[in-house]
mmCIF file of C-alpha atoms and ligand atoms in Angstrom:
data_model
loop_
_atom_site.group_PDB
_atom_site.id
_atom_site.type_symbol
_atom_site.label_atom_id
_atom_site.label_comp_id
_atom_site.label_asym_id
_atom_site.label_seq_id
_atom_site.Cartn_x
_atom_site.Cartn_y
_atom_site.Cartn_z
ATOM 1 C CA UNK Z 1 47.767 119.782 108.322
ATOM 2 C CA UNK Z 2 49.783 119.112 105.221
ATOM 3 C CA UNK Z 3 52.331 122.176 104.677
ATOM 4 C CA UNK Z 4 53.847 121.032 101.572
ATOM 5 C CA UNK Z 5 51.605 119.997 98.695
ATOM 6 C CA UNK Z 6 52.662 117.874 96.188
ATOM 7 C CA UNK Z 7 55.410 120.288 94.327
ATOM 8 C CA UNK Z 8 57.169 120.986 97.106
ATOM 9 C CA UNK Z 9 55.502 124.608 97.520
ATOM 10 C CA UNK Z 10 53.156 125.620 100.367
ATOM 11 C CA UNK Z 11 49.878 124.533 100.877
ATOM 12 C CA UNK Z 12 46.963 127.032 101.061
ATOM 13 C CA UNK Z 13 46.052 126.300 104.281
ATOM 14 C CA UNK Z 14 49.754 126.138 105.888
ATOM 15 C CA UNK Z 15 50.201 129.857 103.915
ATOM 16 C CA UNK Z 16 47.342 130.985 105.829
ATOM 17 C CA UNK Z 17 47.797 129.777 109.227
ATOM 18 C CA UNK Z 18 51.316 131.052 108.937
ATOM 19 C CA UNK Z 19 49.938 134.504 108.043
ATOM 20 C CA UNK Z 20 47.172 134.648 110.434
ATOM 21 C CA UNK Z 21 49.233 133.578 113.209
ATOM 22 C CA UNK Z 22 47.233 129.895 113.188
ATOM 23 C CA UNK Z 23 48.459 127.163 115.083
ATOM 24 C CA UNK Z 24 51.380 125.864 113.935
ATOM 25 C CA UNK Z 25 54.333 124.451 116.161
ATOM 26 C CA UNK Z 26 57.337 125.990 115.990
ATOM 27 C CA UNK Z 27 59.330 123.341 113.550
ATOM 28 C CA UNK Z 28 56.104 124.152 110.685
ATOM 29 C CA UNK Z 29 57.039 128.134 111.490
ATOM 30 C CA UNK Z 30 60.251 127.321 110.849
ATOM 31 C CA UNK Z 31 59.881 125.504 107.681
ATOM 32 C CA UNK Z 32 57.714 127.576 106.258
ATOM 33 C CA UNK Z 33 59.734 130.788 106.718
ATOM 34 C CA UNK Z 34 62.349 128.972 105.386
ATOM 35 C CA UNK Z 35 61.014 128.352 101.985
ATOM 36 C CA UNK Z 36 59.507 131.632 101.575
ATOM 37 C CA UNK Z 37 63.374 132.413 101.831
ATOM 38 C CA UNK Z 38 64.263 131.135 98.876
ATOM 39 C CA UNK Z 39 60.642 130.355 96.665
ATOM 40 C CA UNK Z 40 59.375 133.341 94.858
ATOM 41 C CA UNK Z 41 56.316 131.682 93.714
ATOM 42 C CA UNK Z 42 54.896 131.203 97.665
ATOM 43 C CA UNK Z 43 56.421 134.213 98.859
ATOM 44 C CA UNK Z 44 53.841 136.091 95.849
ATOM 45 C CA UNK Z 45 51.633 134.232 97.020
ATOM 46 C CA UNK Z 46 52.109 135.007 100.670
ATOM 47 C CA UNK Z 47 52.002 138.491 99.734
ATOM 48 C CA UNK Z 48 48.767 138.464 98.178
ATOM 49 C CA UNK Z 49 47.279 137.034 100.615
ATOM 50 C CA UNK Z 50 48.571 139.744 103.497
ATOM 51 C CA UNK Z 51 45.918 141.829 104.387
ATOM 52 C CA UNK Z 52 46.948 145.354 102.959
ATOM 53 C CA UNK Z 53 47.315 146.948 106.886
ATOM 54 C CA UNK Z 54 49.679 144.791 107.240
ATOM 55 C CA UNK Z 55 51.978 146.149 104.174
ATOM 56 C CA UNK Z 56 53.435 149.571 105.611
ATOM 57 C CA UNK Z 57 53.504 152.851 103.384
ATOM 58 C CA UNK Z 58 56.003 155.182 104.486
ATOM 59 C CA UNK Z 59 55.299 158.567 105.365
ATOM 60 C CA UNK Z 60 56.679 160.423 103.043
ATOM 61 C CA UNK Z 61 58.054 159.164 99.167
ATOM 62 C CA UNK Z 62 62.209 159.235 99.275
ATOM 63 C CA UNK Z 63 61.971 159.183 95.365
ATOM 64 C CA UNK Z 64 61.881 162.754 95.251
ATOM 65 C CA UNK Z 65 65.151 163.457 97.936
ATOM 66 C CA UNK Z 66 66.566 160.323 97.018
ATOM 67 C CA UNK Z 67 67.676 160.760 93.285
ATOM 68 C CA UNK Z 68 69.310 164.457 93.941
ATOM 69 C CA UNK Z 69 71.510 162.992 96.257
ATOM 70 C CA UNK Z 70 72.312 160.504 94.421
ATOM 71 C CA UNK Z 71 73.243 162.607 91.606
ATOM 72 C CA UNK Z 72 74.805 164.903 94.102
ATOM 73 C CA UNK Z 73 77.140 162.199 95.368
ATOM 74 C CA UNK Z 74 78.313 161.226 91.967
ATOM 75 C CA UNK Z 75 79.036 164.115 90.804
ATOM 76 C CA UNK Z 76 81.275 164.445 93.694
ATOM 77 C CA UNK Z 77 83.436 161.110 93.369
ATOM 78 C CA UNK Z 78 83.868 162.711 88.992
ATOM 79 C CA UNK Z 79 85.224 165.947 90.452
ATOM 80 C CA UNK Z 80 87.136 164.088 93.099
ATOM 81 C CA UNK Z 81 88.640 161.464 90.129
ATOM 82 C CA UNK Z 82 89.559 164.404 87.472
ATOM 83 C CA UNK Z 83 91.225 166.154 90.770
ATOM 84 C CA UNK Z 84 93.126 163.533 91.449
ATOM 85 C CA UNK Z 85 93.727 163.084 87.395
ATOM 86 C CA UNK Z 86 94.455 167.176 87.595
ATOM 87 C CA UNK Z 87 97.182 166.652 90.482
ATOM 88 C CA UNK Z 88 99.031 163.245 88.485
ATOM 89 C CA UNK Z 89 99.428 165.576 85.344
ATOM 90 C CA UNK Z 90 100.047 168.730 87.296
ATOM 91 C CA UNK Z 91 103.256 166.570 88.904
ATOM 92 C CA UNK Z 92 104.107 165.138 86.033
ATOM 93 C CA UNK Z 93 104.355 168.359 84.105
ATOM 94 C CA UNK Z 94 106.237 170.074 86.859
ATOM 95 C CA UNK Z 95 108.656 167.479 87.254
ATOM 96 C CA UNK Z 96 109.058 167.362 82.866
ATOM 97 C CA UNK Z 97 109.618 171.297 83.438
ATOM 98 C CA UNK Z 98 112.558 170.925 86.060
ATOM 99 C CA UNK Z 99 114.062 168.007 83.785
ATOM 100 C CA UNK Z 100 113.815 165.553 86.031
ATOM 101 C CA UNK Z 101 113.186 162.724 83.065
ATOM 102 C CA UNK Z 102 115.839 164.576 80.774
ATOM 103 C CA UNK Z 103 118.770 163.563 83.622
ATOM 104 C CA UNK Z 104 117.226 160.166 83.778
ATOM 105 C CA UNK Z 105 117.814 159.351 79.821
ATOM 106 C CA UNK Z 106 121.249 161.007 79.673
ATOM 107 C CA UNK Z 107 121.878 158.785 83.225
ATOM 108 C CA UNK Z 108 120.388 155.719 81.392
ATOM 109 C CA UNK Z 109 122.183 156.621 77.841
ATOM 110 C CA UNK Z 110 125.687 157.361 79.459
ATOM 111 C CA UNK Z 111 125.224 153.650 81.100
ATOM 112 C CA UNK Z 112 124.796 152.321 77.642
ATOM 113 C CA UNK Z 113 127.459 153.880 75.808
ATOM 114 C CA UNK Z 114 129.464 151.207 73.446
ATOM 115 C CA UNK Z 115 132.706 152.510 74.434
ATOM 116 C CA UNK Z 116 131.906 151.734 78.294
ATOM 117 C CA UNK Z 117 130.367 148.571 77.856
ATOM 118 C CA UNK Z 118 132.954 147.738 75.171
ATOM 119 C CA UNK Z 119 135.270 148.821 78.571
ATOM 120 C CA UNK Z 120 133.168 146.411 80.769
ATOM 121 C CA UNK Z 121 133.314 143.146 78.378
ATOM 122 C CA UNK Z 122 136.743 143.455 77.543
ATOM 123 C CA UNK Z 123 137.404 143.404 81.592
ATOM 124 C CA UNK Z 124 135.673 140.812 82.340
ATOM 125 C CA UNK Z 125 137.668 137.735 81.909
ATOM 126 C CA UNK Z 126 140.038 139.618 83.321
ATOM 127 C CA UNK Z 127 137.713 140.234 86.453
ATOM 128 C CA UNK Z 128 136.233 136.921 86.527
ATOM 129 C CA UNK Z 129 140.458 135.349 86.490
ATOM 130 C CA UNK Z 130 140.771 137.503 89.441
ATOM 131 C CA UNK Z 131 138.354 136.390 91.474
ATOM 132 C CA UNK Z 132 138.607 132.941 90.645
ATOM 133 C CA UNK Z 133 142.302 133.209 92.176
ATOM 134 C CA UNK Z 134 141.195 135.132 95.385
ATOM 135 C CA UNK Z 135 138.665 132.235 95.895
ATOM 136 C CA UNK Z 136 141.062 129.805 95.308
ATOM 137 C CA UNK Z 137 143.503 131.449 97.927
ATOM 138 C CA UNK Z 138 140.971 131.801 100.549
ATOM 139 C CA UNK Z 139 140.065 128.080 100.091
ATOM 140 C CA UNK Z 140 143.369 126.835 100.292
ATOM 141 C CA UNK Z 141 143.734 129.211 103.734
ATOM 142 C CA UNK Z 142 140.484 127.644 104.948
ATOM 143 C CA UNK Z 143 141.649 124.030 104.098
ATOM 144 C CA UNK Z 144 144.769 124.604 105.824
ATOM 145 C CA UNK Z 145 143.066 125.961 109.015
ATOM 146 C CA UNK Z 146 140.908 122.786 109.151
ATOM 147 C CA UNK Z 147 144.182 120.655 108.660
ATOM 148 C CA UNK Z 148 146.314 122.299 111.401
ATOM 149 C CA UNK Z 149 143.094 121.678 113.569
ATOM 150 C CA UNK Z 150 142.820 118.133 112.549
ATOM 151 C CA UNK Z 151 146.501 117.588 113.072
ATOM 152 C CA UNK Z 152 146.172 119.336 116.991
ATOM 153 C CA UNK Z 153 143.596 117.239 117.694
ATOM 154 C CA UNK Z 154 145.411 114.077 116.987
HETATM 155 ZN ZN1 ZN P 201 57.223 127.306 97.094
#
């Protein structure tokens, strides 16, 4: 028995052997469940051909439970967003009130006042001198300890 036809899609026969339970080894089971995997066209077909005991009706429809909860739960995650929105602006507000933001722009404008950083530039080369001879001292220290050891190891 052929399973493929022509197009690469089921045949017939191979559709209903595999639906009826029909012999078929294991590697044709296989194959077959395989492509109804991933082709819609044989899997309609496969499901036309099912006999209709086979397709299960539930019980009882969901649709009528199903879309209250559904509304129920997002109407939840809103009211848990805008509480969390609430809280942000509620914290915000309360820190405005106590002038929390107020100390941080006088903080932030005293550190950019002209006359300081007209302070700051004027001392730097000063600064930067400085430095440059305390590095220069501690070198010459360091190059002297390395001499003396050179010269005791001699
Ligand atoms: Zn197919």
């Amino acid at each position: 028995m052929n399973t493929f036809d022509s197009g690469g899609h089921l045949t017939d026969a191979a559709l209903q052997a595999f639906l009826s339970g029909g012999p078929l080894t294991e590697l044709e089971r296989l194959e077959i469940a395989e492509h109804l995997d991933f082709c819609d066209a044989c899997l309609l077909r496969s499901m036309e051909r099912m006999p209709c005991e086979v397709l299960l009706t539930p019980a009882h429809s969901c649709q009528r439970t199903l879309w209250p909860r559904i509304h129920r739960r997002s109407a939840r995650e809103l009211a848990g967003r805008i509480a969390t929105a609430a809280a942000a602006i509620a914290i915000a507000a309360s820190l405005w009130c106590f002038n929390v933001f107020g100390g941080l722009v006088t903080g932030s404008a005293a550190l950019s006042d002209s006359a300081l950083s007209a302070l700051r530039q004027a001392d730097f080369p000063q600064q930067a001198q400085q430095f440059d001879r305390t590095l220069d001292a501690r070198f010459a220290r360091l190059s002297a300890l390395f001499e003396f050891g050179e010269e005791a190891a001699d």
